[in-house]
Short mmCIF file of C-alpha atoms in Angstrom, two decimals:
data_model
loop_
_atom_site.label_atom_id
_atom_site.label_comp_id
_atom_site.label_asym_id
_atom_site.label_seq_id
_atom_site.Cartn_x
_atom_site.Cartn_y
_atom_site.Cartn_z
CA MET M 1 47.58 59.32 -2.42
CA ALA M 2 48.30 62.58 -4.22
CA SER M 3 47.26 64.61 -1.26
CA VAL M 4 49.61 62.46 0.90
CA LEU M 5 52.43 63.08 -1.23
CA SER M 6 51.83 66.84 -1.38
CA ILE M 7 51.93 67.00 2.56
CA ILE M 8 55.31 64.93 2.40
CA LEU M 9 56.74 67.46 0.13
CA GLY M 10 55.78 70.50 1.99
CA LEU M 11 57.24 68.65 5.31
CA LEU M 12 60.68 68.01 3.26
CA GLY M 13 60.62 71.50 2.24
CA LEU M 14 60.29 72.96 5.87
CA ALA M 15 62.97 70.31 7.06
CA ALA M 16 65.46 71.48 4.60
CA LEU M 17 65.03 75.16 5.36
CA SER M 18 65.01 74.52 8.98
CA PHE M 19 68.41 72.49 8.72
CA TRP M 20 69.58 75.45 6.60
CA ILE M 21 68.93 77.77 8.95
CA MET M 22 70.48 75.89 11.82
CA ALA M 23 73.66 75.75 9.83
CA ILE M 24 74.31 79.50 9.69
CA PRO M 25 75.23 79.96 13.21
CA LEU M 26 77.45 76.72 13.34
CA SER M 27 79.29 78.12 10.35
CA TYR M 28 79.57 81.58 12.20
CA LYS M 29 80.75 80.03 15.35
CA ILE M 30 83.46 77.97 13.45
CA GLU M 31 84.66 81.19 11.74
CA ARG M 32 84.88 82.96 15.23
CA LEU M 33 87.03 80.05 16.56
CA ARG M 34 89.46 80.74 13.63
CA LYS M 35 89.29 84.32 13.68
CA PRO M 36 88.40 85.69 17.19
CA ASP M 37 88.40 89.33 16.23
CA LEU M 38 85.33 88.92 13.94
CA PRO M 39 82.61 91.26 14.98
CA LYS M 40 79.87 90.09 17.63
CA PRO M 41 76.59 90.40 15.55
CA ARG M 42 75.47 87.31 14.03
CA LEU M 43 74.17 88.71 10.93
CA VAL M 44 77.54 88.64 9.27
CA TYR M 45 78.05 86.91 5.92
CA THR M 46 79.78 83.59 6.27
CA ASN M 47 80.54 80.98 3.35
CA ILE M 48 78.99 77.77 4.75
CA PHE M 49 80.39 75.41 2.41
CA TYR M 50 84.09 76.80 2.85
CA THR M 51 83.48 76.38 6.50
CA ALA M 52 82.27 72.90 6.42
CA PHE M 53 84.62 71.47 3.93
CA TRP M 54 87.84 73.48 3.96
CA SER M 55 89.98 73.53 7.27
CA GLY M 56 91.18 77.01 7.01
CA PRO M 57 94.52 78.70 6.11
CA ALA M 58 97.11 76.27 5.21
CA GLY M 59 99.26 74.82 7.86
CA ALA M 60 96.65 75.78 10.62
CA SER M 61 95.32 72.63 12.87
CA ALA M 62 91.73 72.46 13.67
CA SER M 63 91.05 72.30 17.53
CA ALA M 64 88.99 69.43 18.69
CA GLU M 65 85.82 72.01 19.19
CA GLU M 66 86.31 73.16 15.55
CA GLN M 67 86.35 69.59 14.37
CA GLY M 68 83.05 68.62 16.39
CA LEU M 69 81.17 71.69 15.04
CA ARG M 70 82.41 70.95 11.33
CA LYS M 71 80.81 67.64 11.79
CA GLN M 72 77.52 69.10 13.03
CA LEU M 73 77.71 71.50 10.14
CA ARG M 74 78.23 69.09 7.54
CA LEU M 75 75.38 66.85 8.98
CA ARG M 76 72.92 69.88 8.61
CA LEU M 77 74.12 70.56 5.30
CA PHE M 78 73.68 67.02 4.09
CA THR M 79 70.40 66.61 5.78
CA ALA M 80 68.89 69.97 4.06
CA LEU M 81 70.39 68.66 0.58
CA GLY M 82 68.82 65.16 1.31
CA CYS M 83 65.43 66.91 1.75
CA LEU M 84 65.91 68.91 -1.33
CA LEU M 85 67.04 66.03 -3.22
CA ALA M 86 63.95 64.03 -2.00
CA MET M 87 61.68 66.69 -2.96
CA ALA M 88 63.00 66.90 -6.51
CA LEU M 89 62.46 63.24 -6.92
CA LEU M 90 58.96 62.79 -5.50
CA SER M 91 57.98 65.86 -7.54
CA PHE M 92 58.40 63.67 -10.69
CA THR M 93 55.87 61.27 -9.51
CA LEU M 94 53.10 63.90 -8.29
CA PRO M 95 51.73 64.60 -11.76
CA LEU M 96 51.24 60.92 -12.34
CA LEU M 97 49.21 60.01 -9.29
CA PRO M 98 45.31 60.21 -9.69
CA SER M 99 43.86 63.28 -7.86
CA ASP M 100 42.29 62.63 -4.43
CA LYS M 101 39.38 65.11 -5.38
CA PRO M 102 36.41 64.12 -7.20
CA ALA M 103 36.30 65.73 -10.61
CA LEU M 104 33.95 68.61 -10.97
CA ALA M 105 30.92 67.19 -13.12
CA ALA M 106 29.49 69.41 -15.64
CA PRO M 107 26.14 71.00 -14.71
CA ALA M 108 23.35 68.64 -15.40
CA GLY M 109 21.27 69.75 -18.27
CA PRO M 110 18.57 68.32 -20.39
CA PRO M 111 19.57 65.42 -22.68
CA PRO M 112 19.96 66.42 -26.43
CA VAL M 113 16.99 65.58 -28.48
CA HIS M 114 16.15 65.56 -32.16
CA ALA M 115 14.82 68.76 -33.56
CA PRO M 116 11.11 68.91 -34.31
CA GLY M 117 10.67 67.62 -38.04
CA THR M 118 13.38 64.84 -37.83
CA THR M 119 12.35 61.76 -39.52
CA LEU M 120 14.15 58.24 -38.69
CA SER M 121 13.98 55.56 -41.60
CA TYR M 122 13.95 51.89 -40.62
CA ILE M 123 13.50 48.53 -42.23
CA ARG M 124 11.91 46.04 -39.93
CA SER M 125 11.73 42.32 -40.71
CA ASN M 126 12.57 38.85 -39.75
CA GLN M 127 16.47 38.43 -38.93
CA ASN M 128 16.54 36.52 -42.38
CA GLY M 129 15.46 39.72 -44.04
CA SER M 130 12.06 38.22 -44.91
CA GLU M 131 8.77 40.22 -44.60
CA PRO M 132 10.47 43.81 -44.77
CA GLU M 133 8.76 46.78 -43.81
CA ARG M 134 9.43 50.34 -43.98
CA ILE M 135 9.00 52.17 -40.67
CA LEU M 136 9.24 56.11 -40.37
CA VAL M 137 9.57 57.45 -37.01
CA HIS M 138 8.84 61.35 -37.11
CA ILE M 139 9.43 63.65 -34.29
CA ARG M 140 6.47 65.97 -34.55
CA ALA M 141 7.22 67.99 -31.22
CA PRO M 142 9.56 67.36 -28.50
CA ASN M 143 6.74 65.18 -26.76
CA GLN M 144 5.13 63.66 -30.08
CA ILE M 145 6.13 60.85 -31.98
CA HIS M 146 4.31 59.91 -35.43
CA VAL M 147 5.05 56.43 -37.01
CA ALA M 148 4.21 55.32 -40.49
CA LYS M 149 4.40 51.56 -41.46
CA MET M 150 4.49 50.68 -45.03
CA VAL M 151 4.93 47.30 -46.79
CA ALA M 152 4.23 48.29 -50.50
CA PRO M 153 2.86 51.40 -52.28
CA CYS M 154 -0.83 51.32 -52.72
CA THR M 155 -1.32 48.85 -49.87
CA ASP M 156 -2.80 49.45 -46.24
CA ALA M 157 -0.49 51.24 -44.12
CA ALA M 158 -0.45 51.93 -40.39
CA TYR M 159 -0.11 55.35 -38.91
CA VAL M 160 0.36 55.36 -35.04
CA THR M 161 0.93 58.46 -32.77
CA ALA M 162 2.22 58.86 -29.27
CA THR M 163 2.45 61.63 -26.79
CA VAL M 164 5.21 61.15 -24.27
CA ASP M 165 6.29 62.80 -20.88
CA PRO M 166 9.84 63.62 -21.01
CA ALA M 167 9.83 64.05 -17.14
CA THR M 168 8.70 60.47 -16.56
CA GLY M 169 10.42 59.10 -19.76
CA GLU M 170 6.99 57.21 -20.81
CA ALA M 171 4.22 57.52 -23.44
CA VAL M 172 1.01 58.77 -21.97
CA THR M 173 -1.07 58.06 -25.07
CA LEU M 174 -1.04 56.18 -28.21
CA THR M 175 -3.29 56.51 -30.93
CA GLY M 176 -3.37 53.69 -33.56
CA GLY M 177 -4.88 53.92 -37.23
CA ARG M 178 -4.49 53.91 -40.88
CA LEU M 179 -2.63 56.15 -43.27
CA GLN M 180 -5.37 57.94 -45.52
CA LYS M 181 -4.66 58.89 -48.96
CA ASP M 182 -4.37 62.70 -47.79
CA SER M 183 -1.48 61.72 -45.61
CA THR M 184 -3.63 62.07 -42.61
CA GLN M 185 -4.52 59.50 -39.93
CA LEU M 186 -7.67 57.77 -39.35
CA PRO M 187 -7.65 56.92 -35.84
CA GLN M 188 -8.94 53.43 -34.81
CA ALA M 189 -7.63 52.42 -31.34
CA PHE M 190 -6.59 54.57 -28.26
CA LEU M 191 -4.27 53.61 -25.51
CA THR M 192 -4.00 55.86 -22.30
CA LEU M 193 -1.44 55.64 -19.27
CA ASP M 194 -3.80 56.50 -16.29
CA PRO M 195 -2.36 58.05 -12.98
CA ALA M 196 -3.14 54.72 -11.48
CA ARG M 197 -0.67 53.14 -13.72
CA LYS M 198 -3.28 51.32 -15.95
CA LEU M 199 -3.28 50.96 -19.68
CA VAL M 200 -6.64 52.02 -20.88
CA VAL M 201 -7.67 50.39 -24.20
CA ARG M 202 -10.42 51.83 -26.22
CA PHE M 203 -11.76 51.17 -29.74
CA GLY M 204 -13.48 53.54 -32.32
CA ASP M 205 -13.82 56.61 -30.18
CA PRO M 206 -11.40 57.82 -27.32
CA ALA M 207 -14.40 58.65 -25.24
CA SER M 208 -15.83 54.91 -25.46
CA ASP M 209 -15.76 52.61 -22.49
CA PRO M 210 -12.43 50.68 -22.19
CA ILE M 211 -12.30 47.11 -23.53
CA GLU M 212 -9.15 46.40 -21.21
CA SER M 213 -7.38 48.20 -18.51
CA PRO M 214 -4.33 45.85 -17.44
CA ASP M 215 -1.75 47.10 -14.95
CA ALA M 216 1.31 48.94 -16.97
CA PRO M 217 4.34 47.05 -17.13
CA PRO M 218 7.33 48.57 -14.93
CA ALA M 219 8.26 52.09 -15.62
CA PRO M 220 9.56 53.29 -18.20
CA TRP M 221 7.16 51.19 -20.45
CA ARG M 222 7.48 50.88 -24.03
CA MET M 223 5.05 49.50 -26.55
CA TYR M 224 6.79 46.76 -28.45
CA ASP M 225 4.91 47.06 -31.57
CA PHE M 226 5.39 50.64 -31.80
CA ASP M 227 8.84 49.56 -32.87
CA LEU M 228 10.88 51.00 -30.26
CA ALA M 229 9.87 54.57 -31.88
CA GLU M 230 9.59 56.14 -28.16
CA PHE M 231 13.66 55.63 -28.10
CA ALA M 232 13.90 58.63 -30.42
CA LEU M 233 13.09 60.87 -27.67
CA LEU M 234 13.32 58.78 -24.50
CA GLY M 235 16.37 56.45 -25.36
CA PRO M 236 19.51 55.89 -23.07
CA ARG M 237 22.30 58.38 -23.73
CA ALA M 238 24.64 56.83 -20.88
CA PRO M 239 26.80 54.19 -21.50
CA LYS M 240 25.37 51.98 -18.49
CA SER M 241 22.67 49.38 -18.04
CA PHE M 242 18.95 50.02 -17.63
CA THR M 243 15.59 48.45 -17.59
CA PHE M 244 12.24 49.31 -19.09
CA GLY M 245 8.83 47.69 -19.08
CA LEU M 246 7.32 46.14 -22.38
CA ALA M 247 3.67 45.90 -23.67
CA MET M 248 2.34 44.54 -26.97
CA ALA M 249 -0.80 44.64 -28.83
CA TRP M 250 -1.58 41.25 -30.32
CA PRO M 251 -5.10 41.49 -32.01
CA ASP M 252 -4.63 38.18 -34.08
CA GLY M 253 -4.83 35.97 -31.08
CA PRO M 254 -7.16 35.19 -28.12
CA PRO M 255 -7.88 37.98 -25.52
CA PRO M 256 -6.34 40.29 -24.20
CA VAL M 257 -5.47 42.36 -27.08
CA LEU M 258 -2.85 44.07 -24.97
CA ARG M 259 -0.48 41.85 -23.59
CA ILE M 260 1.79 43.10 -20.75
CA LEU M 261 5.35 41.31 -21.21
CA GLY M 262 6.99 42.65 -18.04
CA GLN M 263 10.30 44.04 -17.51
CA ALA M 264 13.14 44.10 -20.07
CA GLU M 265 16.89 44.32 -18.77
CA ALA M 266 19.33 46.11 -21.11
CA LYS M 267 22.95 45.25 -19.93
CA PHE M 268 25.48 47.57 -21.26
CA LEU M 269 28.23 45.90 -23.30
CA TYR M 270 30.64 48.30 -24.85
CA THR M 271 30.69 51.56 -27.13
CA SER M 272 31.92 51.51 -30.75
CA ASP M 273 32.62 53.92 -33.54
CA SER M 274 34.66 56.40 -31.25
CA GLY M 275 31.89 56.56 -28.68
CA ALA M 276 28.85 57.07 -31.43
CA LYS M 277 27.15 53.88 -30.46
CA HIS M 278 26.14 51.93 -27.23
CA HIS M 279 25.76 48.30 -27.32
CA PHE M 280 23.43 46.50 -25.05
CA GLN M 281 22.32 42.87 -24.43
CA ILE M 282 18.56 42.48 -23.93
CA SER M 283 16.96 39.91 -21.57
CA GLY M 284 14.54 39.50 -18.61
CA PRO M 285 10.96 38.48 -18.11
CA ALA M 286 9.64 40.40 -21.25
CA PHE M 287 12.20 38.36 -23.47
CA THR M 288 11.66 35.11 -21.78
CA ASP M 289 9.25 32.46 -23.33
CA PRO M 290 8.47 29.34 -21.12
CA ALA M 291 8.62 27.08 -24.06
CA ILE M 292 11.57 28.48 -25.75
CA GLY M 293 13.61 30.28 -23.11
CA ASP M 294 15.50 33.34 -23.85
CA ARG M 295 14.13 35.44 -26.73
CA GLY M 296 16.24 38.59 -26.19
CA GLY M 297 19.27 39.94 -28.30
CA GLU M 298 21.42 43.17 -28.90
CA LEU M 299 20.46 46.70 -29.03
CA ILE M 300 22.56 49.16 -30.53
CA THR M 301 21.56 52.98 -29.73
CA ASP M 302 22.77 56.10 -30.58
CA ALA M 303 24.95 57.54 -27.76
CA LYS M 304 23.96 61.34 -28.39
CA PHE M 305 20.24 60.86 -29.13
CA GLY M 306 19.30 57.74 -27.59
CA HIS M 307 17.42 56.41 -30.87
CA VAL M 308 17.61 52.70 -32.08
CA ILE M 309 20.36 52.12 -34.63
CA GLU M 310 19.83 48.31 -34.82
CA ALA M 311 17.83 45.97 -32.60
CA ARG M 312 17.89 42.09 -33.20
CA PHE M 313 15.64 40.08 -30.87
CA GLY M 314 14.15 36.47 -30.69
CA ARG M 315 10.80 37.66 -29.87
CA PRO M 316 8.59 38.97 -32.76
CA ASN M 317 6.25 42.06 -32.34
CA HIS M 318 3.54 41.05 -35.09
CA SER M 319 2.17 37.91 -35.85
CA ASN M 320 3.61 37.52 -39.31
CA TYR M 321 7.21 37.39 -37.90
CA ASP M 322 9.24 34.68 -36.45
CA ASN M 323 11.74 37.03 -34.66
CA PHE M 324 12.62 40.79 -34.94
CA LEU M 325 15.12 43.01 -36.73
CA LEU M 326 15.13 46.56 -36.70
CA LYS M 327 17.72 48.62 -38.78
CA LEU M 328 18.13 52.36 -39.19
CA THR M 329 18.56 53.11 -42.89
CA ALA M 330 18.76 56.97 -42.97
CA THR M 331 18.05 60.23 -40.44
CA ALA M 332 16.86 63.75 -41.64
CA GLU M 333 16.94 66.18 -39.13
CA GLY M 334 14.69 69.25 -38.71
CA PRO M 335 13.07 70.60 -41.86
CA ALA M 336 14.80 67.91 -44.10
CA GLY M 337 13.21 65.37 -42.21
CA GLU M 338 9.91 67.28 -42.40
CA GLN M 339 10.13 66.90 -46.14
CA VAL M 340 10.94 63.29 -46.08
CA TRP M 341 8.02 62.73 -43.98
CA LYS M 342 5.55 64.49 -46.15
CA ASP M 343 7.10 63.34 -49.36
CA THR M 344 7.03 59.79 -48.23
CA LEU M 345 3.50 59.83 -47.09
CA ALA M 346 2.19 61.32 -50.19
CA ALA M 347 4.13 58.76 -52.40
CA HIS M 348 2.53 55.88 -50.85
CA TRP M 349 -0.82 56.63 -52.22
CA ALA M 350 0.59 58.50 -55.44
CA ASN M 351 -0.55 56.82 -58.91
CA CYS M 352 -2.32 53.93 -57.41
CA PRO M 353 -5.24 52.24 -59.34
CA ALA M 354 -8.61 53.62 -59.01
CA GLU M 355 -10.78 51.51 -56.75
#
């Protein structure tokens, strides 16, 4: 629309100029009728408006030829002025119209990521607050995530690590284990995404024979009992819907140990806190229980980095839960996060009774 209006304004300008130019010889012709002794050349100054609207010396009568020429002159002047007036009116509306040209997009670059060392602190529980467990998500490197899960000091705590591929947006290895008293991991279980999109599960030794190798869920896949830690590096930044696959380790029930839950669908709802948070409705096969129905819920992510701010789902990710609530309680970036991670792991086993 803006382009069409610009063309119309240009045509009106040309029309105004053309009628104005055509008025000049008419004005001179009228002046020559009144004063036959005027010089012959056309490039002689004449007062167009005087010629068009004043009849000449007092008492002089205009001939029929002059009257006809004055009508033509006034018509051309009015037409030129009308075109100029139309241009003025239309020019006020031009800035209000949307541009027909697509806005130039900013050059695409890598999405912002947390600095190495960053630690995100969460509380995971049932939605009523029962069974609280502290979850620390630590960015060890741009492609490595370490997670510690602690219920109470001096008690058994999980320590899980993952290597992700930022190009595909998926975890390629996960190692599950226990937090030792020297703050290191005792590795116990190993999961690998192979090129054929099989999730290969091994226990005890990463070189042992696989115990299970199911097909991976739809890409990009996430490990549900990893407490959505992958989102700290691979989470959504754009305010639009997306999908992801979901798997979950469930060692407390009958085989298989690794359950493939299927696709999860995240429908974008709205943005809050001046664009700082994105809200999604989570549903899909991964959150559908044949006996209960939809066990999805709401996911809130950080708009800049993509990590989870809050997740409230109907499906539990551990056997001692009835549902799922994960809430971010603190964020420490870079070196400050590294210190939080070290201090928290060391404090878990500090001053504990001797065994």
